[in-house]
Coordinates of C-alpha atoms in Angstrom, one line a residue:
M1 CA 0.0 0.0 0.0
E2 CA 3.0 2.3 0.3
N3 CA 2.8 3.4 -3.3
L4 CA -0.9 3.8 -3.6
G5 CA -2.1 7.3 -4.5
H6 CA 1.3 8.2 -6.1
S7 CA 0.5 7.4 -9.8
A8 CA 2.4 9.4 -12.3
D9 CA -0.7 10.3 -14.3
G10 CA -2.5 11.7 -11.2
K11 CA -5.3 9.2 -11.4
P12 CA -6.5 7.7 -8.2
D13 CA -5.9 4.1 -7.2
W14 CA -8.8 1.9 -6.3
I15 CA -8.5 -0.9 -3.7
S16 CA -10.8 -3.4 -2.0
F17 CA -9.9 -5.1 1.3
K18 CA -11.3 -6.7 4.4
G19 CA -10.9 -4.3 7.3
T20 CA -12.0 -3.4 10.8
F21 CA -13.0 0.0 12.1
T22 CA -10.9 0.7 15.2
F23 CA -11.8 4.3 15.8
L24 CA -14.5 6.7 14.6
K25 CA -13.6 10.4 14.9
K26 CA -16.9 11.9 15.8
E27 CA -15.7 14.6 18.1
K28 CA -15.8 17.8 16.0
E29 CA -17.7 21.0 16.7
G30 CA -21.3 20.6 15.8
G31 CA -21.1 16.8 15.3
P32 CA -19.8 14.5 12.6
W33 CA -21.9 16.0 9.9
Y34 CA -22.4 19.2 7.9
T35 CA -25.5 21.2 7.1
A36 CA -26.5 20.8 3.4
C37 CA -29.1 22.3 1.1
A38 CA -32.6 20.9 1.5
N39 CA -33.0 21.0 -2.3
A40 CA -33.0 17.3 -3.5
E41 CA -33.0 18.4 -7.2
E42 CA -30.3 19.7 -9.4
P43 CA -28.0 21.5 -8.9
C44 CA -27.7 20.7 -5.2
K45 CA -29.0 17.2 -4.6
N46 CA -28.7 17.7 -0.8
R47 CA -24.9 17.9 -1.1
F48 CA -23.9 21.5 -1.0
K49 CA -23.1 23.3 2.3
V50 CA -25.5 25.9 3.6
T51 CA -25.1 28.7 6.1
Q52 CA -27.6 29.7 8.7
T53 CA -28.9 33.3 8.5
N54 CA -29.8 35.6 11.5
D55 CA -33.5 34.7 11.0
G56 CA -32.8 31.0 11.4
S57 CA -33.2 30.1 7.7
W58 CA -30.6 28.5 5.6
I59 CA -28.9 29.9 2.4
C60 CA -27.2 27.8 -0.2
D61 CA -24.2 29.2 -2.1
R62 CA -24.8 26.8 -5.0
C63 CA -28.5 27.4 -5.8
S64 CA -28.6 30.8 -4.1
Q65 CA -32.0 29.9 -2.5
Q66 CA -33.0 30.5 1.1
R67 CA -34.9 27.7 2.8
P68 CA -36.5 27.2 6.3
N69 CA -34.6 24.0 6.9
C70 CA -31.5 22.0 6.0
V71 CA -30.4 18.4 5.9
R72 CA -27.5 17.0 7.7
R73 CA -25.0 14.7 6.0
Y74 CA -22.3 12.7 7.7
I75 CA -18.6 13.5 7.1
F76 CA -16.0 12.1 9.4
S77 CA -12.7 10.1 9.5
A78 CA -12.1 6.7 10.8
C79 CA -9.2 4.5 11.5
V80 CA -9.3 1.2 9.7
T81 CA -7.0 -1.8 10.1
D82 CA -6.4 -5.1 8.2
D83 CA -3.8 -7.8 8.4
T84 CA -1.1 -5.5 6.9
S85 CA -1.5 -2.0 8.2
T86 CA -3.7 0.7 9.7
T87 CA -4.9 3.9 7.9
W88 CA -7.3 6.8 8.1
V89 CA -10.2 6.9 5.7
S90 CA -12.8 9.6 5.1
L91 CA -16.5 8.5 5.3
F92 CA -19.3 10.4 3.7
N93 CA -23.0 10.2 4.1
E94 CA -24.0 7.0 2.4
Q95 CA -21.2 4.8 3.8
A96 CA -21.6 6.4 7.3
E97 CA -25.3 5.7 7.3
N98 CA -24.6 2.1 6.2
L99 CA -22.0 1.6 8.9
L100 CA -24.0 3.1 11.8
T101 CA -27.3 1.4 10.8
S102 CA -25.8 -2.0 10.2
A103 CA -23.5 -2.0 13.2
N104 CA -26.4 -1.1 15.5
G105 CA -28.8 -3.7 14.0
S106 CA -31.3 -0.9 13.6
S107 CA -34.4 -1.2 11.5
E108 CA -34.5 2.5 11.2
N109 CA -31.9 4.3 9.0
L110 CA -29.6 6.2 11.3
T111 CA -29.3 9.3 9.2
A112 CA -27.4 12.4 10.3
D113 CA -30.7 14.3 10.8
Y114 CA -32.0 11.5 13.0
M115 CA -28.9 11.4 15.1
Y116 CA -28.9 15.2 15.4
D117 CA -32.5 15.2 16.6
R118 CA -31.9 12.4 19.1
C119 CA -28.7 14.0 20.4
F120 CA -29.3 17.8 20.4
E121 CA -33.0 18.2 20.2
N122 CA -33.8 15.4 22.7
S123 CA -30.5 15.5 24.7
D124 CA -30.0 11.7 24.1
F125 CA -26.2 11.9 24.1
E126 CA -26.0 8.3 25.3
F127 CA -27.7 7.0 22.1
F128 CA -25.3 9.0 20.0
E129 CA -22.2 7.6 21.9
N130 CA -23.5 4.1 21.8
A131 CA -24.3 4.2 18.1
F132 CA -20.7 5.1 17.3
H133 CA -19.3 2.8 19.9
K134 CA -21.1 -0.2 18.5
A135 CA -19.6 0.5 15.0
N136 CA -16.1 0.1 16.4
Y137 CA -14.4 -3.2 15.9
T138 CA -16.8 -4.3 13.2
D139 CA -15.5 -6.1 10.0
W140 CA -16.3 -4.9 6.5
V141 CA -15.3 -5.3 2.9
M142 CA -14.2 -1.8 1.9
K143 CA -13.7 -0.2 -1.5
C144 CA -11.5 2.9 -1.3
R145 CA -10.1 5.5 -3.6
V146 CA -6.5 6.5 -2.8
K147 CA -5.2 9.7 -4.3
S148 CA -2.5 12.2 -3.7
E149 CA -3.9 15.7 -3.1
P150 CA -2.4 19.1 -2.3
L151 CA -2.7 20.3 1.3
G152 CA -1.2 23.7 1.5
E153 CA 2.3 23.4 0.1
E154 CA 2.5 19.7 0.6
M155 CA 1.0 16.7 -1.2
R156 CA -0.8 14.1 1.0
V157 CA -2.4 10.8 0.3
K158 CA -6.1 10.8 1.0
T159 CA -8.1 7.6 1.3
T160 CA -11.8 7.9 0.8
L161 CA -14.3 5.1 1.4
Y162 CA -16.7 4.6 -1.6
G163 CA -18.1 1.2 -0.8
L164 CA -18.8 -0.6 2.4
Y165 CA -20.2 -4.1 2.6
P166 CA -20.8 -6.2 5.7
M167 CA -18.6 -9.3 6.0
D168 CA -20.3 -12.5 5.0
Y169 CA -18.3 -15.0 7.1
V170 CA -20.0 -18.0 5.6
E171 CA -19.2 -16.9 2.0
E172 CA -15.7 -15.9 3.1
S173 CA -15.2 -19.4 4.6
R174 CA -16.3 -21.1 1.4
E175 CA -13.9 -19.0 -0.6
L176 CA -11.0 -19.9 1.7
L177 CA -11.9 -23.6 1.6
K178 CA -12.0 -23.4 -2.2
A179 CA -8.6 -21.8 -2.3
I180 CA -7.1 -24.4 0.0
K181 CA -8.5 -27.2 -2.0
A182 CA -7.0 -25.7 -5.2
M183 CA -3.5 -25.8 -3.7

């Protein structure tokens, strides 16, 4: 993995591996999410950041519209380990929802809006802490993009999680047995 993200043509490297989350960095001001435009259509698609105005409404820089509400989308870092190394990955909304919902065995999708409401509107900080705690030390098949990006005057390698699939231990065992028999 040492040379991943350093391709001469500047294109990202893509890798898939079996890994375990060992730490979820959720302690940032305002929570592990950002406020996004409530416009689900083009050009925003609930992805672009909004700013709260003095009257409590939200204004989007992308579509220049002011709305009475916003949506929250996850964005946080996590430490992932496998048999060979440990690295930091960036998680965005879809993968974070998948991780938190699956790890907690929840029938309800643990969206950033839901977590915000439980934590800040209902003061249920224990639920918030437990949801992230249960996601630690869970095994997944991960698909990541690794790319060298500028950070100030330096180049750094950034790993972003694009696919997150629960480990299927039965299928994994079958594959290992098949590989052993083929030897």
